[in-house]
Short mmCIF file of C-alpha atoms in Angstrom, two decimals:
data_model
loop_
_atom_site.label_atom_id
_atom_site.label_comp_id
_atom_site.label_asym_id
_atom_site.label_seq_id
_atom_site.Cartn_x
_atom_site.Cartn_y
_atom_site.Cartn_z
CA UNK A 1 25.67 -142.27 3.01
CA UNK A 2 29.07 -141.74 4.60
CA UNK A 3 30.84 -144.80 5.94
CA UNK A 4 32.75 -145.31 9.16
CA UNK A 5 35.55 -142.79 9.46
CA UNK A 6 38.69 -143.45 11.46
CA UNK A 7 41.44 -141.00 12.27
CA UNK A 8 44.35 -140.91 12.06
CA UNK A 9 44.94 -143.48 9.34
CA UNK A 10 48.61 -143.95 10.16
CA UNK A 11 50.70 -143.10 13.17
CA UNK A 12 54.08 -143.92 14.63
CA UNK A 13 54.76 -143.88 18.37
CA UNK A 14 57.55 -145.00 20.64
CA UNK A 15 57.38 -147.41 23.54
CA UNK A 16 55.88 -145.92 26.68
CA UNK A 17 53.85 -143.28 24.88
CA UNK A 18 50.09 -143.27 24.68
CA UNK A 19 47.78 -142.98 21.69
CA UNK A 20 44.18 -141.99 21.08
CA UNK A 21 42.27 -143.19 18.03
CA UNK A 22 38.97 -141.78 16.85
CA UNK A 23 35.97 -143.31 15.13
CA UNK A 24 32.87 -141.70 13.64
CA UNK A 25 30.15 -144.31 12.97
CA UNK A 26 27.63 -144.33 10.17
CA UNK A 27 24.86 -141.85 10.86
CA UNK A 28 22.13 -143.52 12.92
CA UNK A 29 24.36 -146.32 14.20
CA UNK A 30 24.62 -146.27 17.97
CA UNK A 31 26.90 -149.27 18.45
CA UNK A 32 30.65 -148.97 17.97
CA UNK A 33 33.07 -151.89 18.31
CA UNK A 34 36.85 -151.91 18.20
CA UNK A 35 39.05 -154.71 16.91
CA UNK A 36 42.81 -155.20 16.75
CA UNK A 37 44.19 -156.91 13.64
CA UNK A 38 47.69 -158.40 13.51
CA UNK A 39 49.22 -160.94 11.10
CA UNK A 40 49.75 -163.44 13.91
CA UNK A 41 46.48 -163.19 15.84
CA UNK A 42 44.09 -161.98 13.19
CA UNK A 43 41.12 -159.86 14.23
CA UNK A 44 40.56 -159.72 17.97
CA UNK A 45 37.67 -158.02 19.74
CA UNK A 46 38.61 -155.17 22.05
CA UNK A 47 35.32 -153.67 23.24
CA UNK A 48 31.86 -152.51 22.21
CA UNK A 49 30.02 -149.37 23.16
CA UNK A 50 26.31 -148.69 22.86
CA UNK A 51 24.58 -145.57 24.09
CA UNK A 52 27.78 -144.38 25.77
CA UNK A 53 28.09 -147.59 27.82
CA UNK A 54 30.65 -150.35 27.41
CA UNK A 55 28.62 -153.48 26.70
CA UNK A 56 31.36 -156.04 26.11
CA UNK A 57 35.10 -156.22 26.60
CA UNK A 58 37.65 -158.55 25.06
CA UNK A 59 40.66 -160.11 26.70
CA UNK A 60 43.04 -157.18 26.58
CA UNK A 61 44.97 -155.50 29.42
CA UNK A 62 43.70 -152.42 31.16
CA UNK A 63 46.06 -150.26 29.08
CA UNK A 64 43.39 -150.46 26.40
CA UNK A 65 40.37 -148.30 27.10
CA UNK A 66 37.64 -146.55 25.21
CA UNK A 67 34.66 -144.32 25.46
CA UNK A 68 31.67 -143.23 23.45
CA UNK A 69 30.16 -139.79 23.25
CA UNK A 70 26.52 -138.74 23.07
CA UNK A 71 26.79 -138.34 19.27
CA UNK A 72 27.93 -142.02 19.07
CA UNK A 73 31.49 -141.08 18.10
CA UNK A 74 34.04 -143.21 19.91
CA UNK A 75 37.65 -143.04 20.94
CA UNK A 76 40.03 -145.71 22.10
CA UNK A 77 43.18 -145.10 24.06
CA UNK A 78 46.25 -147.24 24.56
CA UNK A 79 48.60 -146.18 27.32
CA UNK A 80 52.21 -147.19 27.93
CA UNK A 81 52.64 -148.52 24.42
CA UNK A 82 54.52 -151.76 23.84
CA UNK A 83 56.07 -153.06 20.62
CA UNK A 84 53.37 -155.72 20.46
CA UNK A 85 50.68 -153.06 20.21
CA UNK A 86 51.71 -152.43 16.61
CA UNK A 87 48.61 -153.36 14.65
CA UNK A 88 45.72 -152.20 12.53
CA UNK A 89 42.94 -150.94 14.80
CA UNK A 90 39.53 -151.28 13.22
CA UNK A 91 36.35 -149.60 14.29
CA UNK A 92 32.97 -150.97 13.28
CA UNK A 93 29.49 -149.58 13.70
CA UNK A 94 26.14 -151.31 13.62
CA UNK A 95 22.47 -150.75 14.28
CA UNK A 96 22.63 -153.41 17.01
CA UNK A 97 19.18 -154.77 16.39
CA UNK A 98 18.02 -158.35 16.63
CA UNK A 99 20.67 -160.94 15.97
CA UNK A 100 22.54 -159.01 13.35
CA UNK A 101 26.30 -159.27 13.42
CA UNK A 102 26.45 -157.09 10.35
CA UNK A 103 29.25 -154.72 11.20
CA UNK A 104 30.35 -151.85 9.00
CA UNK A 105 34.09 -151.41 9.33
CA UNK A 106 36.23 -148.36 8.77
CA UNK A 107 39.56 -148.57 6.97
CA UNK A 108 41.46 -148.65 10.24
CA UNK A 109 44.22 -146.81 12.02
CA UNK A 110 47.61 -148.41 11.48
CA UNK A 111 49.75 -147.98 14.59
CA UNK A 112 53.47 -148.64 14.55
CA UNK A 113 55.30 -148.70 17.88
CA UNK A 114 59.07 -148.28 17.73
CA UNK B 1 36.88 -171.59 24.77
CA UNK B 2 35.53 -170.59 21.35
CA UNK B 3 37.61 -171.59 18.37
CA UNK B 4 37.30 -170.61 14.73
CA UNK B 5 39.64 -172.29 12.26
CA UNK B 6 39.73 -171.45 8.58
CA UNK B 7 41.30 -173.54 5.85
CA UNK B 8 43.17 -173.34 3.65
CA UNK B 9 45.24 -170.34 4.75
CA UNK B 10 45.83 -169.45 1.12
CA UNK B 11 44.25 -170.56 -2.13
CA UNK B 12 45.17 -169.80 -5.70
CA UNK B 13 42.59 -170.45 -8.41
CA UNK B 14 42.42 -169.95 -12.12
CA UNK B 15 39.57 -167.78 -13.32
CA UNK B 16 36.51 -170.01 -13.63
CA UNK B 17 37.87 -172.72 -11.33
CA UNK B 18 35.29 -173.27 -8.58
CA UNK B 19 36.31 -174.15 -5.02
CA UNK B 20 35.26 -173.98 -1.37
CA UNK B 21 36.66 -172.33 1.74
CA UNK B 22 36.14 -173.99 5.10
CA UNK B 23 35.39 -172.53 8.52
CA UNK B 24 35.33 -174.97 11.46
CA UNK B 25 34.03 -173.66 14.74
CA UNK B 26 33.61 -174.63 18.35
CA UNK B 27 31.33 -172.34 20.31
CA UNK B 28 28.87 -172.82 23.11
CA UNK B 29 25.56 -171.31 22.12
CA UNK B 30 26.00 -170.11 18.55
CA UNK B 31 23.96 -167.03 17.81
CA UNK B 32 25.25 -166.52 14.29
CA UNK B 33 28.10 -167.22 11.87
CA UNK B 34 29.29 -164.46 9.59
CA UNK B 35 31.40 -164.21 6.46
CA UNK B 36 33.32 -161.07 5.62
CA UNK B 37 35.60 -160.12 2.75
CA UNK B 38 38.68 -157.96 3.30
CA UNK B 39 40.64 -156.27 0.52
CA UNK B 40 44.22 -155.08 1.17
CA UNK B 41 44.29 -151.80 3.06
CA UNK B 42 40.55 -151.90 3.74
CA UNK B 43 38.31 -152.92 6.60
CA UNK B 44 36.27 -156.14 6.33
CA UNK B 45 33.07 -155.99 4.29
CA UNK B 46 30.03 -157.98 5.40
CA UNK B 47 28.88 -160.81 3.11
CA UNK B 48 26.53 -163.22 4.91
CA UNK B 49 24.94 -164.18 8.21
CA UNK B 50 23.91 -167.79 8.91
CA UNK B 51 21.92 -168.67 12.00
CA UNK B 52 21.11 -172.36 11.95
CA UNK B 53 22.38 -175.64 10.52
CA UNK B 54 21.11 -176.26 7.03
CA UNK B 55 20.82 -172.59 6.18
CA UNK B 56 22.27 -171.33 2.88
CA UNK B 57 22.79 -167.82 1.52
CA UNK B 58 23.84 -166.75 -1.97
CA UNK B 59 25.25 -163.60 -3.47
CA UNK B 60 26.51 -163.51 -7.05
CA UNK B 61 29.24 -166.17 -7.30
CA UNK B 62 29.31 -166.86 -3.54
CA UNK B 63 27.25 -169.33 -1.58
CA UNK B 64 27.58 -169.88 2.17
CA UNK B 65 26.34 -172.98 3.98
CA UNK B 66 26.25 -173.96 7.64
CA UNK B 67 26.35 -177.23 9.57
CA UNK B 68 26.61 -177.77 13.31
CA UNK B 69 30.40 -177.81 13.15
CA UNK B 70 31.46 -175.91 10.08
CA UNK B 71 30.57 -173.48 7.35
CA UNK B 72 31.61 -173.46 3.72
CA UNK B 73 31.96 -170.56 1.35
CA UNK B 74 31.58 -171.90 -2.16
CA UNK B 75 32.95 -169.77 -4.98
CA UNK B 76 31.57 -170.63 -8.40
CA UNK B 77 33.47 -169.61 -11.54
CA UNK B 78 35.55 -166.99 -9.70
CA UNK B 79 36.86 -163.85 -11.35
CA UNK B 80 40.06 -161.93 -10.53
CA UNK B 81 37.98 -159.34 -8.66
CA UNK B 82 37.05 -162.05 -6.15
CA UNK B 83 40.66 -162.01 -4.92
CA UNK B 84 40.62 -161.01 -1.26
CA UNK B 85 40.90 -162.43 2.23
CA UNK B 86 37.71 -164.13 3.37
CA UNK B 87 37.03 -164.06 7.10
CA UNK B 88 34.65 -166.21 9.10
CA UNK B 89 33.37 -165.09 12.51
CA UNK B 90 31.06 -166.50 15.17
CA UNK B 91 28.86 -164.70 17.64
CA UNK B 92 28.00 -166.42 20.90
CA UNK B 93 24.51 -166.06 22.29
CA UNK B 94 25.73 -164.55 25.56
CA UNK B 95 28.51 -162.35 24.19
CA UNK B 96 26.47 -159.42 23.01
CA UNK B 97 27.69 -158.25 19.64
CA UNK B 98 31.33 -159.35 19.99
CA UNK B 99 32.55 -161.45 17.06
CA UNK B 100 35.25 -164.10 17.26
CA UNK B 101 37.09 -164.16 13.92
CA UNK B 102 39.11 -166.85 12.23
CA UNK B 103 42.45 -165.88 10.67
CA UNK B 104 41.05 -165.92 7.17
CA UNK B 105 41.69 -167.51 3.80
CA UNK B 106 43.67 -165.44 1.32
CA UNK B 107 42.23 -166.08 -2.15
CA UNK B 108 44.02 -165.20 -5.36
CA UNK B 109 42.22 -165.66 -8.67
CA UNK B 110 44.42 -165.41 -11.72
CA UNK B 111 43.20 -164.67 -15.28
#
């Protein structure tokens, strides 16, 4: 069974540019969450999508946005990049049933902003 | 505001030397507490879910316990392959499936 796939794995951008990251969840998983991981702040929740609808949103500025498609694949976009946006962006999928917080993470997209 | 604090930040053990990692939390309406393991260059890997005080879960050399204020991850007779960062996360009852993570404990087990 294929795991969560994130593309691209690495990318370098300059301040002011925008970036789009992609996530393909495990087959059958309809929930996709995004997290930002930095050495200083650790893992921070960005947003969660289920059945193409944003269900929860973390405390991030409006420059961070996402969407989910009918096949459960998800994208997140960061506009007007800042140096502080350099981070590992992790996507996680889950069945979203009951109380389970069992998330299956991808290997992440490492973004460097110069 | 929810808070998840993990200690120690880093821990070095000799192979076979048992120890415990701590996760202290403050959350209104805990739905669940989770432990994940993260290897360098990889995404976190799910280990355990604990739902109520007094609950315990075991997997190989790992045992997770939960009280009303903290959780412990006990590592018995660790091996070098247990070296990783261990992350604790809480899920609030009214926050959907969003997890609030601690900053992790980096564990190094030497032969």
